[in-house]
mmCIF file of C-alpha atoms and ligand atoms in Angstrom:
data_model
loop_
_atom_site.group_PDB
_atom_site.id
_atom_site.type_symbol
_atom_site.label_atom_id
_atom_site.label_comp_id
_atom_site.label_asym_id
_atom_site.label_seq_id
_atom_site.Cartn_x
_atom_site.Cartn_y
_atom_site.Cartn_z
ATOM 1 C CA UNK A 1 14.183 137.593 130.791
ATOM 2 C CA UNK A 2 17.934 137.491 131.066
ATOM 3 C CA UNK A 3 20.115 137.596 127.965
ATOM 4 C CA UNK A 4 22.899 135.026 127.801
ATOM 5 C CA UNK A 5 25.735 135.799 125.422
ATOM 6 C CA UNK A 6 26.670 132.482 123.859
ATOM 7 C CA UNK A 7 28.418 132.843 120.495
ATOM 8 C CA UNK A 8 28.606 129.121 120.106
ATOM 9 C CA UNK A 9 29.091 127.415 116.794
ATOM 10 C CA UNK A 10 26.528 124.728 116.064
ATOM 11 C CA UNK A 11 28.460 121.627 115.201
ATOM 12 C CA UNK A 12 26.068 119.238 113.555
ATOM 13 C CA UNK A 13 26.066 115.525 114.243
ATOM 14 C CA UNK A 14 27.342 115.106 110.695
ATOM 15 C CA UNK A 15 30.369 117.306 111.301
ATOM 16 C CA UNK A 16 31.304 115.278 114.368
ATOM 17 C CA UNK A 17 31.248 112.025 112.416
ATOM 18 C CA UNK A 18 33.078 113.657 109.487
ATOM 19 C CA UNK A 19 35.857 114.757 111.831
ATOM 20 C CA UNK A 20 36.167 111.167 113.120
ATOM 21 C CA UNK A 21 36.230 109.836 109.548
ATOM 22 C CA UNK A 22 38.935 112.307 108.589
ATOM 23 C CA UNK A 23 41.072 111.311 111.579
ATOM 24 C CA UNK A 24 40.723 107.676 110.631
ATOM 25 C CA UNK A 25 41.749 108.369 107.022
ATOM 26 C CA UNK A 26 44.695 110.473 108.170
ATOM 27 C CA UNK A 27 45.929 107.726 110.478
ATOM 28 C CA UNK A 28 45.638 105.173 107.675
ATOM 29 C CA UNK A 29 47.257 107.481 105.118
ATOM 30 C CA UNK A 30 44.251 106.967 102.849
ATOM 31 C CA UNK A 31 43.510 109.683 100.302
ATOM 32 C CA UNK A 32 39.792 110.338 99.966
ATOM 33 C CA UNK A 33 37.932 112.132 97.177
ATOM 34 C CA UNK A 34 34.288 113.207 97.227
ATOM 35 C CA UNK A 35 32.939 113.671 93.688
ATOM 36 C CA UNK A 36 29.992 116.027 93.314
ATOM 37 C CA UNK A 37 28.037 117.170 90.258
ATOM 38 C CA UNK A 38 24.602 117.343 88.688
ATOM 39 C CA UNK A 39 23.182 113.942 87.722
ATOM 40 C CA UNK A 40 24.827 112.696 84.545
ATOM 41 C CA UNK A 41 27.939 114.886 84.438
ATOM 42 C CA UNK A 42 30.150 111.830 84.164
ATOM 43 C CA UNK A 43 31.199 110.964 87.728
ATOM 44 C CA UNK A 44 30.885 107.204 87.347
ATOM 45 C CA UNK A 45 32.586 107.265 83.962
ATOM 46 C CA UNK A 46 35.508 109.315 85.298
ATOM 47 C CA UNK A 47 35.854 106.928 88.240
ATOM 48 C CA UNK A 48 35.930 104.008 85.794
ATOM 49 C CA UNK A 49 38.772 105.638 83.833
ATOM 50 C CA UNK A 50 40.551 106.513 87.074
ATOM 51 C CA UNK A 51 40.466 102.999 88.522
ATOM 52 C CA UNK A 52 41.614 101.547 85.198
ATOM 53 C CA UNK A 53 44.669 103.788 85.312
ATOM 54 C CA UNK A 54 45.522 103.355 88.996
ATOM 55 C CA UNK A 55 44.370 99.916 90.116
ATOM 56 C CA UNK A 56 47.701 98.207 89.433
ATOM 57 C CA UNK A 57 49.565 100.628 91.671
ATOM 58 C CA UNK A 58 47.086 101.430 94.405
ATOM 59 C CA UNK A 59 44.482 99.705 96.521
ATOM 60 C CA UNK A 60 41.237 101.457 95.681
ATOM 61 C CA UNK A 61 37.800 101.416 97.242
ATOM 62 C CA UNK A 62 34.819 103.137 95.646
ATOM 63 C CA UNK A 63 31.588 104.179 97.335
ATOM 64 C CA UNK A 64 28.781 105.315 95.036
ATOM 65 C CA UNK A 65 25.591 107.045 96.073
ATOM 66 C CA UNK A 66 22.288 107.162 94.229
ATOM 67 C CA UNK A 67 18.671 107.109 95.295
ATOM 68 C CA UNK A 68 18.107 103.714 93.667
ATOM 69 C CA UNK A 69 19.928 100.839 91.929
ATOM 70 C CA UNK A 70 23.343 99.274 92.298
ATOM 71 C CA UNK A 71 24.252 100.156 88.699
ATOM 72 C CA UNK A 72 27.188 102.440 89.374
ATOM 73 C CA UNK A 73 28.901 100.099 91.831
ATOM 74 C CA UNK A 74 28.461 97.301 89.298
ATOM 75 C CA UNK A 75 29.940 99.424 86.520
ATOM 76 C CA UNK A 76 32.991 100.188 88.630
ATOM 77 C CA UNK A 77 33.248 96.687 90.120
ATOM 78 C CA UNK A 78 33.700 95.280 86.623
ATOM 79 C CA UNK A 79 37.155 96.828 86.559
ATOM 80 C CA UNK A 80 38.221 94.601 89.422
ATOM 81 C CA UNK A 81 38.167 97.071 92.291
ATOM 82 C CA UNK A 82 35.997 96.947 95.370
ATOM 83 C CA UNK A 83 32.906 99.094 94.943
ATOM 84 C CA UNK A 84 29.847 99.377 97.142
ATOM 85 C CA UNK A 85 26.637 101.242 96.531
ATOM 86 C CA UNK A 86 24.808 103.360 99.051
ATOM 87 C CA UNK A 87 21.178 103.520 97.976
ATOM 88 C CA UNK A 88 19.958 106.557 99.839
ATOM 89 C CA UNK A 89 16.266 106.000 99.147
ATOM 90 C CA UNK A 90 15.054 109.547 99.638
ATOM 91 C CA UNK A 91 18.162 111.388 100.752
ATOM 92 C CA UNK A 92 19.578 113.767 98.162
ATOM 93 C CA UNK A 93 23.156 113.547 99.463
ATOM 94 C CA UNK A 94 25.518 111.220 101.280
ATOM 95 C CA UNK A 95 26.339 112.003 104.886
ATOM 96 C CA UNK A 96 29.311 111.132 107.040
ATOM 97 C CA UNK A 97 27.429 108.390 108.883
ATOM 98 C CA UNK A 98 26.609 106.513 105.684
ATOM 99 C CA UNK A 99 30.268 106.584 104.685
ATOM 100 C CA UNK A 100 31.276 105.505 108.173
ATOM 101 C CA UNK A 101 28.843 102.575 108.069
ATOM 102 C CA UNK A 102 30.073 101.392 104.685
ATOM 103 C CA UNK A 103 33.607 101.453 106.016
ATOM 104 C CA UNK A 104 32.957 99.914 109.410
ATOM 105 C CA UNK A 105 33.575 96.406 108.263
ATOM 106 C CA UNK A 106 36.686 97.511 106.432
ATOM 107 C CA UNK A 107 39.887 99.020 107.607
ATOM 108 C CA UNK A 108 40.651 102.362 106.011
ATOM 109 C CA UNK A 109 44.299 101.288 106.151
ATOM 110 C CA UNK A 110 43.526 98.545 103.619
ATOM 111 C CA UNK A 111 43.204 101.241 100.938
ATOM 112 C CA UNK A 112 45.388 103.945 99.454
ATOM 113 C CA UNK A 113 42.549 105.701 97.688
ATOM 114 C CA UNK A 114 38.866 105.939 98.486
ATOM 115 C CA UNK A 115 36.654 107.572 95.873
ATOM 116 C CA UNK A 116 33.187 108.587 96.972
ATOM 117 C CA UNK A 117 30.655 109.354 94.251
ATOM 118 C CA UNK A 118 28.032 111.572 95.817
ATOM 119 C CA UNK A 119 24.383 111.719 94.787
ATOM 120 C CA UNK A 120 23.920 113.971 91.739
ATOM 121 C CA UNK A 121 22.972 117.282 93.369
ATOM 122 C CA UNK A 122 24.692 120.663 93.459
ATOM 123 C CA UNK A 123 23.125 121.932 96.677
ATOM 124 C CA UNK A 124 23.140 119.623 99.692
ATOM 125 C CA UNK A 125 26.481 117.829 99.294
ATOM 126 C CA UNK A 126 28.130 121.237 99.827
ATOM 127 C CA UNK A 127 26.937 121.205 103.452
ATOM 128 C CA UNK A 128 27.755 117.586 104.260
ATOM 129 C CA UNK A 129 31.397 116.988 104.945
ATOM 130 C CA UNK A 130 32.154 113.274 104.655
ATOM 131 C CA UNK A 131 35.697 113.473 106.004
ATOM 132 C CA UNK A 132 37.246 113.583 102.526
ATOM 133 C CA UNK A 133 40.523 115.280 101.642
ATOM 134 C CA UNK A 134 39.060 117.104 98.662
ATOM 135 C CA UNK A 135 35.770 117.694 96.972
ATOM 136 C CA UNK A 136 35.962 117.376 93.210
ATOM 137 C CA UNK A 137 33.254 119.235 91.305
ATOM 138 C CA UNK A 138 32.377 117.980 87.825
ATOM 139 C CA UNK A 139 30.671 120.168 85.257
ATOM 140 C CA UNK A 140 30.045 118.687 81.825
ATOM 141 C CA UNK A 141 30.363 120.505 78.525
ATOM 142 C CA UNK A 142 26.813 121.277 77.430
ATOM 143 C CA UNK A 143 25.142 121.299 80.836
ATOM 144 C CA UNK A 144 25.248 125.104 81.046
ATOM 145 C CA UNK A 145 28.436 127.140 81.193
ATOM 146 C CA UNK A 146 26.976 129.248 83.996
ATOM 147 C CA UNK A 147 26.461 126.242 86.311
ATOM 148 C CA UNK A 148 29.216 127.440 88.698
ATOM 149 C CA UNK A 149 27.519 130.834 89.039
ATOM 150 C CA UNK A 150 24.175 129.222 89.768
ATOM 151 C CA UNK A 151 25.571 127.099 92.619
ATOM 152 C CA UNK A 152 28.321 129.173 94.270
ATOM 153 C CA UNK A 153 28.311 127.361 97.648
ATOM 154 C CA UNK A 154 29.148 124.083 95.885
ATOM 155 C CA UNK A 155 31.994 125.796 94.021
ATOM 156 C CA UNK A 156 33.306 127.319 97.243
ATOM 157 C CA UNK A 157 33.206 123.921 98.944
ATOM 158 C CA UNK A 158 35.208 122.216 96.172
ATOM 159 C CA UNK A 159 38.975 122.338 95.699
ATOM 160 C CA UNK A 160 39.064 120.772 92.250
ATOM 161 C CA UNK A 161 37.005 121.312 89.095
ATOM 162 C CA UNK A 162 36.869 118.731 86.340
ATOM 163 C CA UNK A 163 35.194 119.946 83.164
ATOM 164 C CA UNK A 164 34.030 116.701 81.582
ATOM 165 C CA UNK A 165 32.881 115.528 78.146
ATOM 166 C CA UNK A 166 35.139 117.911 76.217
ATOM 167 C CA UNK A 167 34.616 115.647 73.188
ATOM 168 C CA UNK A 168 31.107 117.118 72.968
ATOM 169 C CA UNK A 169 32.400 120.632 72.224
ATOM 170 C CA UNK A 170 31.805 120.488 68.453
ATOM 171 C CA UNK A 171 28.166 119.522 68.998
ATOM 172 C CA UNK A 172 27.217 122.198 71.522
ATOM 173 C CA UNK A 173 27.622 125.952 71.997
ATOM 174 C CA UNK A 174 29.333 125.249 75.284
ATOM 175 C CA UNK A 175 32.852 126.535 75.966
ATOM 176 C CA UNK A 176 34.976 124.853 78.669
ATOM 177 C CA UNK A 177 36.990 128.059 79.091
ATOM 178 C CA UNK A 178 33.830 129.920 80.061
ATOM 179 C CA UNK A 179 32.937 127.242 82.618
ATOM 180 C CA UNK A 180 36.447 127.587 84.021
ATOM 181 C CA UNK A 181 36.306 131.399 84.170
ATOM 182 C CA UNK A 182 32.932 131.323 85.902
ATOM 183 C CA UNK A 183 34.243 128.927 88.541
ATOM 184 C CA UNK A 184 37.526 130.776 89.078
ATOM 185 C CA UNK A 185 35.719 134.041 89.760
ATOM 186 C CA UNK A 186 34.059 132.310 92.678
ATOM 187 C CA UNK A 187 37.039 130.214 93.784
ATOM 188 C CA UNK A 188 40.270 131.475 92.205
ATOM 189 C CA UNK A 189 42.536 128.802 93.705
ATOM 190 C CA UNK A 190 40.685 125.841 92.221
ATOM 191 C CA UNK A 191 42.708 123.197 90.415
ATOM 192 C CA UNK A 192 41.068 122.724 87.004
ATOM 193 C CA UNK A 193 41.117 119.773 84.602
ATOM 194 C CA UNK A 194 39.399 119.384 81.250
ATOM 195 C CA UNK A 195 38.744 115.790 80.357
ATOM 196 C CA UNK A 196 36.941 113.467 78.018
ATOM 197 C CA UNK A 197 36.346 109.980 79.332
ATOM 198 C CA UNK A 198 35.411 109.039 75.776
ATOM 199 C CA UNK A 199 38.557 110.089 73.913
ATOM 200 C CA UNK A 200 40.901 110.108 76.903
ATOM 201 C CA UNK A 201 41.778 113.768 76.365
ATOM 202 C CA UNK A 202 43.064 115.392 79.547
ATOM 203 C CA UNK A 203 42.878 112.209 81.599
ATOM 204 C CA UNK A 204 46.660 111.971 81.828
ATOM 205 C CA UNK A 205 46.891 115.318 83.642
ATOM 206 C CA UNK A 206 44.122 114.253 86.045
ATOM 207 C CA UNK A 207 45.794 110.923 86.775
ATOM 208 C CA UNK A 208 49.252 112.489 87.198
ATOM 209 C CA UNK A 209 47.832 114.997 89.646
ATOM 210 C CA UNK A 210 46.069 112.205 91.555
ATOM 211 C CA UNK A 211 49.317 110.253 91.765
ATOM 212 C CA UNK A 212 51.097 113.261 93.224
ATOM 213 C CA UNK A 213 48.319 113.713 95.785
ATOM 214 C CA UNK A 214 48.509 110.040 96.713
ATOM 215 C CA UNK A 215 52.259 110.263 97.159
ATOM 216 C CA UNK A 216 51.890 113.341 99.321
ATOM 217 C CA UNK A 217 49.420 111.590 101.610
ATOM 218 C CA UNK A 218 51.332 108.317 101.827
ATOM 219 C CA UNK A 219 54.846 108.237 100.384
ATOM 220 C CA UNK A 220 55.012 104.428 100.079
ATOM 221 C CA UNK A 221 51.771 102.762 98.966
ATOM 222 C CA UNK A 222 51.202 99.057 99.422
ATOM 223 C CA UNK A 223 50.879 97.471 96.009
ATOM 224 C CA UNK A 224 47.740 95.322 95.706
ATOM 225 C CA UNK B 1 18.348 119.948 103.738
ATOM 226 C CA UNK B 2 19.998 119.672 107.153
ATOM 227 C CA UNK B 3 17.707 122.097 108.953
ATOM 228 C CA UNK B 4 16.286 119.387 111.219
ATOM 229 C CA UNK B 5 19.764 118.362 112.366
ATOM 230 C CA UNK B 6 20.704 121.970 113.076
ATOM 231 C CA UNK B 7 17.405 122.632 114.889
ATOM 232 C CA UNK B 8 18.085 119.588 117.080
ATOM 233 C CA UNK B 9 21.570 120.863 117.946
ATOM 234 C CA UNK B 10 20.163 124.297 118.820
ATOM 235 C CA UNK B 11 17.568 122.676 121.099
ATOM 236 C CA UNK B 12 20.274 120.648 122.863
ATOM 237 C CA UNK B 13 22.435 123.707 123.317
ATOM 238 C CA UNK B 14 19.625 125.923 124.617
ATOM 239 C CA UNK B 15 18.328 123.204 126.941
ATOM 240 C CA UNK B 16 21.778 123.088 128.509
ATOM 241 C CA UNK B 17 21.945 126.875 128.877
ATOM 242 C CA UNK B 18 18.515 126.956 130.531
ATOM 243 C CA UNK B 19 19.658 124.320 133.040
ATOM 244 C CA UNK B 20 22.986 126.025 133.701
ATOM 245 C CA UNK B 21 21.182 129.255 134.575
ATOM 246 C CA UNK B 22 18.648 127.467 136.766
ATOM 247 C CA UNK B 23 15.972 128.887 134.508
ATOM 248 C CA UNK B 24 12.754 127.219 133.401
ATOM 249 C CA UNK B 25 12.247 128.573 129.941
ATOM 250 C CA UNK B 26 13.854 130.320 127.008
ATOM 251 C CA UNK B 27 12.619 133.297 124.995
ATOM 252 C CA UNK B 28 14.315 134.672 121.945
ATOM 253 C CA UNK B 29 17.232 132.671 120.537
ATOM 254 C CA UNK B 30 19.395 134.703 118.183
ATOM 255 C CA UNK B 31 20.982 132.541 115.520
ATOM 256 C CA UNK B 32 23.480 133.711 112.931
ATOM 257 C CA UNK B 33 23.321 131.934 109.618
ATOM 258 C CA UNK B 34 25.869 132.450 106.882
ATOM 259 C CA UNK B 35 24.472 132.718 103.387
ATOM 260 C CA UNK B 36 26.980 130.072 102.231
ATOM 261 C CA UNK B 37 25.782 127.547 104.802
ATOM 262 C CA UNK B 38 22.842 126.686 102.511
ATOM 263 C CA UNK B 39 20.496 126.666 105.472
ATOM 264 C CA UNK B 40 16.942 127.752 104.736
ATOM 265 C CA UNK B 41 15.617 130.072 107.475
ATOM 266 C CA UNK B 42 11.934 129.239 107.010
ATOM 267 C CA UNK B 43 12.474 125.508 107.226
ATOM 268 C CA UNK B 44 14.836 125.913 110.201
ATOM 269 C CA UNK B 45 12.086 127.811 112.042
ATOM 270 C CA UNK B 46 9.570 125.194 111.019
ATOM 271 C CA UNK B 47 11.764 122.363 112.311
ATOM 272 C CA UNK B 48 12.533 124.213 115.526
ATOM 273 C CA UNK B 49 8.836 124.851 116.237
ATOM 274 C CA UNK B 50 7.950 121.254 115.409
ATOM 275 C CA UNK B 51 10.453 119.680 117.779
ATOM 276 C CA UNK B 52 9.912 122.102 120.653
ATOM 277 C CA UNK B 53 6.147 121.818 120.636
ATOM 278 C CA UNK B 54 4.900 120.406 123.941
ATOM 279 C CA UNK B 55 8.394 120.625 125.504
ATOM 280 C CA UNK B 56 9.998 123.032 127.984
ATOM 281 C CA UNK B 57 11.198 125.124 125.051
ATOM 282 C CA UNK B 58 7.738 125.632 123.587
ATOM 283 C CA UNK B 59 7.818 129.371 124.319
ATOM 284 C CA UNK B 60 11.231 129.837 122.722
ATOM 285 C CA UNK B 61 11.502 131.322 119.247
ATOM 286 C CA UNK B 62 14.293 131.767 116.764
ATOM 287 C CA UNK B 63 15.504 135.147 115.603
ATOM 288 C CA UNK B 64 17.567 134.453 112.523
ATOM 289 C CA UNK B 65 20.235 136.887 111.371
ATOM 290 C CA UNK B 66 21.565 136.239 107.884
ATOM 291 C CA UNK B 67 25.296 136.831 107.547
ATOM 292 C CA UNK B 68 26.611 137.980 104.171
ATOM 293 C CA UNK B 69 29.741 136.334 102.854
ATOM 294 C CA UNK B 70 32.748 138.540 103.571
ATOM 295 C CA UNK B 71 36.369 138.256 102.586
ATOM 296 C CA UNK B 72 39.696 139.931 103.367
ATOM 297 C CA UNK B 73 42.122 140.470 100.527
ATOM 298 C CA UNK B 74 45.648 139.162 101.090
ATOM 299 C CA UNK B 75 47.096 141.506 98.510
ATOM 300 C CA UNK B 76 45.724 144.870 99.618
ATOM 301 C CA UNK B 77 44.069 144.092 102.958
ATOM 302 C CA UNK B 78 40.604 145.326 102.002
ATOM 303 C CA UNK B 79 37.657 143.695 103.745
ATOM 304 C CA UNK B 80 34.618 143.410 101.543
ATOM 305 C CA UNK B 81 31.225 141.789 101.125
ATOM 306 C CA UNK B 82 31.527 139.393 98.227
ATOM 307 C CA UNK B 83 29.240 139.178 95.255
ATOM 308 C CA UNK B 84 27.963 135.650 94.857
ATOM 309 C CA UNK B 85 29.099 135.493 91.221
ATOM 310 C CA UNK B 86 32.533 137.012 91.812
ATOM 311 C CA UNK B 87 34.387 136.562 95.084
ATOM 312 C CA UNK B 88 37.547 138.429 94.046
ATOM 313 C CA UNK B 89 38.740 141.577 95.803
ATOM 314 C CA UNK B 90 36.527 144.565 95.101
ATOM 315 C CA UNK B 91 39.417 146.985 95.484
ATOM 316 C CA UNK B 92 42.255 145.362 93.534
ATOM 317 C CA UNK B 93 40.709 142.355 91.783
ATOM 318 C CA UNK B 94 43.039 139.863 93.472
ATOM 319 C CA UNK B 95 41.942 136.258 93.760
ATOM 320 C CA UNK B 96 44.058 135.788 96.861
ATOM 321 C CA UNK B 97 41.687 136.299 99.769
ATOM 322 C CA UNK B 98 40.474 134.633 102.953
ATOM 323 C CA UNK B 99 36.809 134.142 103.702
ATOM 324 C CA UNK B 100 36.052 135.731 107.057
ATOM 325 C CA UNK B 101 32.285 135.234 107.226
ATOM 326 C CA UNK B 102 29.401 133.576 105.457
ATOM 327 C CA UNK B 103 29.502 129.904 106.408
ATOM 328 C CA UNK B 104 28.694 130.177 110.102
ATOM 329 C CA UNK B 105 25.819 128.572 111.952
ATOM 330 C CA UNK B 106 26.082 130.098 115.382
ATOM 331 C CA UNK B 107 23.855 130.603 118.401
ATOM 332 C CA UNK B 108 24.664 134.168 119.370
ATOM 333 C CA UNK B 109 22.368 134.896 122.282
ATOM 334 C CA UNK B 110 19.638 133.231 124.318
ATOM 335 C CA UNK B 111 17.026 134.786 126.583
ATOM 336 C CA UNK B 112 16.303 132.683 129.655
ATOM 337 C CA UNK B 113 13.934 133.097 132.583
HETATM 338 N N1 LIG C 301 30.580 111.767 75.104
HETATM 339 C C1 LIG C 301 30.848 111.569 76.389
HETATM 340 N N2 LIG C 301 29.942 110.977 77.196
HETATM 341 C C2 LIG C 301 30.239 110.786 78.500
HETATM 342 C C3 LIG C 301 31.490 111.193 79.039
HETATM 343 N N3 LIG C 301 31.492 110.892 80.364
HETATM 344 C C4 LIG C 301 30.302 110.315 80.624
HETATM 345 N N4 LIG C 301 29.547 110.239 79.507
HETATM 346 C C5 LIG C 301 28.184 109.690 79.390
HETATM 347 O O1 LIG C 301 27.286 110.514 80.120
HETATM 348 C C6 LIG C 301 26.297 109.735 80.768
HETATM 349 C C7 LIG C 301 26.317 109.981 82.266
HETATM 350 O O2 LIG C 301 27.579 109.574 82.768
HETATM 351 P P1 LIG C 301 27.752 108.982 84.238
HETATM 352 O O3 LIG C 301 29.199 108.668 84.418
HETATM 353 O O4 LIG C 301 26.788 107.880 84.476
HETATM 354 O O5 LIG C 301 27.336 110.266 85.083
HETATM 355 P P2 LIG C 301 27.053 110.422 86.660
HETATM 356 O O6 LIG C 301 25.581 110.469 86.844
HETATM 357 O O7 LIG C 301 27.684 111.736 87.008
HETATM 358 O O8 LIG C 301 27.695 109.262 87.358
HETATM 359 C C8 LIG C 301 26.612 108.285 80.407
HETATM 360 O O9 LIG C 301 25.823 107.913 79.303
HETATM 361 C C9 LIG C 301 28.074 108.334 80.048
HETATM 362 O O10 LIG C 301 28.468 107.295 79.170
HETATM 363 C C10 LIG C 301 32.437 111.808 78.157
HETATM 364 O O11 LIG C 301 33.550 112.211 78.540
HETATM 365 N N5 LIG C 301 32.063 111.976 76.853
HETATM 366 MG MG1 LIG C 302 26.876 107.840 88.665
HETATM 367 ZN ZN1 LIG C 303 42.697 143.552 97.186
#
């Protein structure tokens, strides 16, 4: 037997499609977020608050992923923005092809902001690049302050941390500062927000930051 | 959960190498897998064996080398193996570092005949 020295990176099919997606978004100047969390951390609710705040200034498209039901897309669609559901059936994560297929009939350039709500799961979405600009990790008050330490690859893969449901603090022994510290030990350069979609606390900072990101990606958005 | 996809890519790659070397079969395939890649070694082997069964690569087998996550500090230059619950510099505590290993999925070496 002869040994062949290869040292070749395995680029998965998903990565190839993700790269194509990212190029398409870059060309269109569309800013794309991929929201990841455990089930129930408040992704859909945060997206609802986000579209309410931004829909008059930006053209927004939302893609939501769950195993079953169209509930989340319906919840978001009620606010008057385009929202489509990907029902994954068995798959525990979205992949770049699913996002590509949902966008095929649409032009990325028709949107300033695309928000992708991934399937609630803190493992697999870390390995599946969708072509987004940033992954936003949500951890809710009360779901376990050590969540970031339990799922370090997901923390490493995310650029932004939103600690949600801060209104629940008085009712739990959970401390948002501890969640933040745990995450920052793993990824010190994370941008961190603490929000309550119920009381509105902290949402202004999140929205302001999003606006600055949108401006950076495309200085002059088309108003809807 | 993407072990099957990775196994398929490895098969494609090795099939090409076998052809390029005018060989007929492959032996040991050394694969480096970063701990942060979330790839499960046992299920990668399982997938690889399943899809190569009854094909020209039936005799090939994976040798998986796990790669620890490593970082290089930008403040003091130290290279270190990170702890999964604290990635900061072991020497100076700085949070300003570059990851230099731990996410790779790489075919390092292939035996052909
Ligand atoms: N008290 C409180 N409840 C919230 C907040 N955000 C979401 N929820 C509730 O938590 C549950 C799960 O939220 P959802 O947005 O569906 O989570 P997802 O599975 O991550 O999309 C729902 O009952 C929400 O109404 C919040 O900031 N405060
Ligand atoms: Mg949801
Ligand atoms: Zn250092």
